[in-house]
Amino acid sequence: MDTDVLPHKYAATYPFDGEKLKVHLFEQVRPGFADHCAPGDVIIAGPGFCSGKPHPQALIAMAELGLSVLCESMPFATYRGAISRGILCHRNATGITSIVADGDLVAHNFLTGELALCTRRTHRPDGCCLP
């Protein structure tokens, strides 16, 4: 588990309590993250998202918050863990961090890969470089 996503001390203290874990999600890089997101929000991430040991606690917290993930890459074990927890996830979103800026409103069709950048009113039917 990448400790930037969820500090290990909380994974050990609250191993499967999503309600308690969610408040610590991304606290080392974005304090108060859980207070500023809502179900349906999309995490945009670069390569190697949630790299490290595949502990499930960060994914439990993301599922508790109702988040989905668009990332350039993530380990297969993490991807399997996300899917098994009902997290919509696209792990091959090549170039996504150069297309979407922090705070952009996006709509993503996880079936087709189509991405709409609602904040900028642009539409990417090509799936924003998604394979």
PDB file of C-alpha atoms in Angstrom:
ATOM      1  CA  MET A   1       0.000   0.000   0.000  1.00  0.00           C
ATOM      2  CA  ASP A   2       1.322   3.418  -0.905  1.00  0.00           C
ATOM      3  CA  THR A   3       1.485   5.322   2.376  1.00  0.00           C
ATOM      4  CA  ASP A   4       0.609   8.550   0.535  1.00  0.00           C
ATOM      5  CA  VAL A   5      -2.809   7.012  -0.097  1.00  0.00           C
ATOM      6  CA  LEU A   6      -3.406   5.742   3.452  1.00  0.00           C
ATOM      7  CA  PRO A   7      -0.880   5.775   6.291  1.00  0.00           C
ATOM      8  CA  HIS A   8      -0.081   2.239   7.446  1.00  0.00           C
ATOM      9  CA  LYS A   9      -0.803   3.010  11.112  1.00  0.00           C
ATOM     10  CA  TYR A  10      -4.522   3.384  10.287  1.00  0.00           C
ATOM     11  CA  ALA A  11      -4.558   0.239   8.193  1.00  0.00           C
ATOM     12  CA  ALA A  12      -3.278  -1.643  11.228  1.00  0.00           C
ATOM     13  CA  THR A  13      -5.580   0.124  13.704  1.00  0.00           C
ATOM     14  CA  TYR A  14      -8.837  -0.098  11.703  1.00  0.00           C
ATOM     15  CA  PRO A  15      -8.210  -3.024   9.351  1.00  0.00           C
ATOM     16  CA  PHE A  16     -11.708  -3.273   7.836  1.00  0.00           C
ATOM     17  CA  ASP A  17     -13.637  -0.291   9.209  1.00  0.00           C
ATOM     18  CA  GLY A  18     -14.359   1.858   6.159  1.00  0.00           C
ATOM     19  CA  GLU A  19     -16.049   4.550   8.212  1.00  0.00           C
ATOM     20  CA  LYS A  20     -12.887   5.125  10.271  1.00  0.00           C
ATOM     21  CA  LEU A  21     -10.448   4.584   7.395  1.00  0.00           C
ATOM     22  CA  LYS A  22     -12.073   7.061   5.003  1.00  0.00           C
ATOM     23  CA  VAL A  23     -11.126  10.117   7.071  1.00  0.00           C
ATOM     24  CA  HIS A  24      -7.427   9.231   6.658  1.00  0.00           C
ATOM     25  CA  LEU A  25      -7.479   8.697   2.892  1.00  0.00           C
ATOM     26  CA  PHE A  26      -4.785  10.880   1.260  1.00  0.00           C
ATOM     27  CA  GLU A  27      -4.258  12.774   4.537  1.00  0.00           C
ATOM     28  CA  GLN A  28      -0.486  13.002   4.018  1.00  0.00           C
ATOM     29  CA  VAL A  29      -0.802  14.691   0.622  1.00  0.00           C
ATOM     30  CA  ARG A  30      -4.251  16.280   0.851  1.00  0.00           C
ATOM     31  CA  PRO A  31      -5.410  16.781   4.470  1.00  0.00           C
ATOM     32  CA  GLY A  32      -9.197  16.761   4.755  1.00  0.00           C
ATOM     33  CA  PHE A  33      -9.645  14.943   1.436  1.00  0.00           C
ATOM     34  CA  ALA A  34     -12.630  12.948   2.701  1.00  0.00           C
ATOM     35  CA  ASP A  35     -14.422  16.152   3.703  1.00  0.00           C
ATOM     36  CA  HIS A  36     -14.128  17.552   0.178  1.00  0.00           C
ATOM     37  CA  CYS A  37     -15.252  14.615  -1.926  1.00  0.00           C
ATOM     38  CA  ALA A  38     -18.633  13.071  -2.637  1.00  0.00           C
ATOM     39  CA  PRO A  39     -19.877   9.740  -3.957  1.00  0.00           C
ATOM     40  CA  GLY A  40     -19.262   9.623  -7.699  1.00  0.00           C
ATOM     41  CA  ASP A  41     -16.082  11.702  -7.575  1.00  0.00           C
ATOM     42  CA  VAL A  42     -13.166  10.427  -9.645  1.00  0.00           C
ATOM     43  CA  ILE A  43      -9.590  10.124  -8.444  1.00  0.00           C
ATOM     44  CA  ILE A  44      -7.192  11.035 -11.263  1.00  0.00           C
ATOM     45  CA  ALA A  45      -3.747   9.518 -10.750  1.00  0.00           C
ATOM     46  CA  GLY A  46      -0.486   9.007 -12.568  1.00  0.00           C
ATOM     47  CA  PRO A  47       1.546   5.838 -12.970  1.00  0.00           C
ATOM     48  CA  GLY A  48       1.889   3.337 -10.153  1.00  0.00           C
ATOM     49  CA  PHE A  49      -1.246   4.375  -8.257  1.00  0.00           C
ATOM     50  CA  CYS A  50      -1.480   2.453  -4.955  1.00  0.00           C
ATOM     51  CA  SER A  51       1.856   0.750  -5.555  1.00  0.00           C
ATOM     52  CA  GLY A  52       3.454  -1.183  -2.766  1.00  0.00           C
ATOM     53  CA  LYS A  53       2.041  -4.013  -0.715  1.00  0.00           C
ATOM     54  CA  PRO A  54      -1.543  -4.721  -1.758  1.00  0.00           C
ATOM     55  CA  HIS A  55      -3.253  -4.027   1.559  1.00  0.00           C
ATOM     56  CA  PRO A  56      -6.990  -3.479   1.065  1.00  0.00           C
ATOM     57  CA  GLN A  57      -7.535  -0.621   3.526  1.00  0.00           C
ATOM     58  CA  ALA A  58      -7.071   2.268   1.079  1.00  0.00           C
ATOM     59  CA  LEU A  59      -9.519   0.569  -1.279  1.00  0.00           C
ATOM     60  CA  ILE A  60     -11.978   0.015   1.565  1.00  0.00           C
ATOM     61  CA  ALA A  61     -11.803   3.756   2.299  1.00  0.00           C
ATOM     62  CA  MET A  62     -12.318   4.653  -1.389  1.00  0.00           C
ATOM     63  CA  ALA A  63     -15.306   2.312  -1.612  1.00  0.00           C
ATOM     64  CA  GLU A  64     -16.766   3.795   1.576  1.00  0.00           C
ATOM     65  CA  LEU A  65     -16.559   7.253  -0.026  1.00  0.00           C
ATOM     66  CA  GLY A  66     -18.062   6.014  -3.312  1.00  0.00           C
ATOM     67  CA  LEU A  67     -15.060   7.063  -5.407  1.00  0.00           C
ATOM     68  CA  SER A  68     -13.861   5.773  -8.767  1.00  0.00           C
ATOM     69  CA  VAL A  69     -10.350   5.829 -10.236  1.00  0.00           C
ATOM     70  CA  LEU A  70      -8.784   6.850 -13.547  1.00  0.00           C
ATOM     71  CA  CYS A  71      -5.050   6.259 -13.435  1.00  0.00           C
ATOM     72  CA  GLU A  72      -2.179   5.774 -15.825  1.00  0.00           C
ATOM     73  CA  SER A  73      -1.259   2.474 -14.181  1.00  0.00           C
ATOM     74  CA  MET A  74      -1.682   0.462 -10.999  1.00  0.00           C
ATOM     75  CA  PRO A  75      -0.501  -2.962  -9.893  1.00  0.00           C
ATOM     76  CA  PHE A  76      -2.733  -5.826 -10.987  1.00  0.00           C
ATOM     77  CA  ALA A  77      -3.382  -6.941  -7.386  1.00  0.00           C
ATOM     78  CA  THR A  78      -4.614  -3.451  -6.525  1.00  0.00           C
ATOM     79  CA  TYR A  79      -6.803  -3.403  -9.629  1.00  0.00           C
ATOM     80  CA  ARG A  80      -8.363  -6.727  -8.623  1.00  0.00           C
ATOM     81  CA  GLY A  81      -8.905  -5.402  -5.113  1.00  0.00           C
ATOM     82  CA  ALA A  82     -10.607  -2.262  -6.438  1.00  0.00           C
ATOM     83  CA  ILE A  83     -12.945  -4.252  -8.673  1.00  0.00           C
ATOM     84  CA  SER A  84     -13.789  -6.678  -5.865  1.00  0.00           C
ATOM     85  CA  ARG A  85     -14.839  -3.714  -3.704  1.00  0.00           C
ATOM     86  CA  GLY A  86     -17.071  -2.239  -6.387  1.00  0.00           C
ATOM     87  CA  ILE A  87     -14.753   0.631  -7.307  1.00  0.00           C
ATOM     88  CA  LEU A  88     -15.073   1.665 -10.942  1.00  0.00           C
ATOM     89  CA  CYS A  89     -11.512   1.699 -12.161  1.00  0.00           C
ATOM     90  CA  HIS A  90      -9.629   2.333 -15.381  1.00  0.00           C
ATOM     91  CA  ARG A  91      -5.940   1.575 -14.930  1.00  0.00           C
ATOM     92  CA  ASN A  92      -4.621   2.353 -18.417  1.00  0.00           C
ATOM     93  CA  ALA A  93      -5.622   5.999 -18.789  1.00  0.00           C
ATOM     94  CA  THR A  94      -2.448   7.028 -20.584  1.00  0.00           C
ATOM     95  CA  GLY A  95      -1.798  10.766 -20.265  1.00  0.00           C
ATOM     96  CA  ILE A  96      -4.793  11.399 -17.983  1.00  0.00           C
ATOM     97  CA  THR A  97      -2.796  13.637 -15.631  1.00  0.00           C
ATOM     98  CA  SER A  98      -1.832  15.923 -18.510  1.00  0.00           C
ATOM     99  CA  ILE A  99      -5.459  16.216 -19.657  1.00  0.00           C
ATOM    100  CA  VAL A 100      -7.331  16.676 -16.377  1.00  0.00           C
ATOM    101  CA  ALA A 101      -6.398  19.326 -13.818  1.00  0.00           C
ATOM    102  CA  ASP A 102      -7.153  19.316 -10.100  1.00  0.00           C
ATOM    103  CA  GLY A 103     -10.746  20.388  -9.569  1.00  0.00           C
ATOM    104  CA  ASP A 104     -11.916  19.682 -13.134  1.00  0.00           C
ATOM    105  CA  LEU A 105     -15.396  18.260 -13.447  1.00  0.00           C
ATOM    106  CA  VAL A 106     -15.210  15.095 -15.544  1.00  0.00           C
ATOM    107  CA  ALA A 107     -17.683  12.545 -16.783  1.00  0.00           C
ATOM    108  CA  HIS A 108     -16.222   9.195 -17.732  1.00  0.00           C
ATOM    109  CA  ASN A 109     -17.963   6.253 -19.327  1.00  0.00           C
ATOM    110  CA  PHE A 110     -16.144   3.257 -17.897  1.00  0.00           C
ATOM    111  CA  LEU A 111     -17.634   0.970 -20.566  1.00  0.00           C
ATOM    112  CA  THR A 112     -16.467   2.938 -23.621  1.00  0.00           C
ATOM    113  CA  GLY A 113     -13.563   4.960 -22.210  1.00  0.00           C
ATOM    114  CA  GLU A 114     -15.204   8.195 -23.361  1.00  0.00           C
ATOM    115  CA  LEU A 115     -14.237  11.212 -21.270  1.00  0.00           C
ATOM    116  CA  ALA A 116     -15.936  14.594 -21.079  1.00  0.00           C
ATOM    117  CA  LEU A 117     -14.149  17.503 -19.402  1.00  0.00           C
ATOM    118  CA  CYS A 118     -17.224  19.353 -18.226  1.00  0.00           C
ATOM    119  CA  THR A 119     -15.324  22.206 -16.559  1.00  0.00           C
ATOM    120  CA  ARG A 120     -13.669  23.171 -19.825  1.00  0.00           C
ATOM    121  CA  ARG A 121     -16.680  22.092 -21.921  1.00  0.00           C
ATOM    122  CA  THR A 122     -14.554  19.817 -24.067  1.00  0.00           C
ATOM    123  CA  HIS A 123     -15.429  16.321 -25.113  1.00  0.00           C
ATOM    124  CA  ARG A 124     -12.998  13.523 -25.871  1.00  0.00           C
ATOM    125  CA  PRO A 125     -14.816  10.739 -27.741  1.00  0.00           C
ATOM    126  CA  ASP A 126     -11.459   9.103 -28.365  1.00  0.00           C
ATOM    127  CA  GLY A 127     -11.390   8.078 -24.702  1.00  0.00           C
ATOM    128  CA  CYS A 128      -8.692  10.653 -23.792  1.00  0.00           C
ATOM    129  CA  CYS A 129      -5.932   8.489 -25.182  1.00  0.00           C
ATOM    130  CA  LEU A 130      -7.291   5.425 -23.423  1.00  0.00           C
ATOM    131  CA  PRO A 131      -6.419   2.196 -25.213  1.00  0.00           C
TER     132      PRO A 131
END
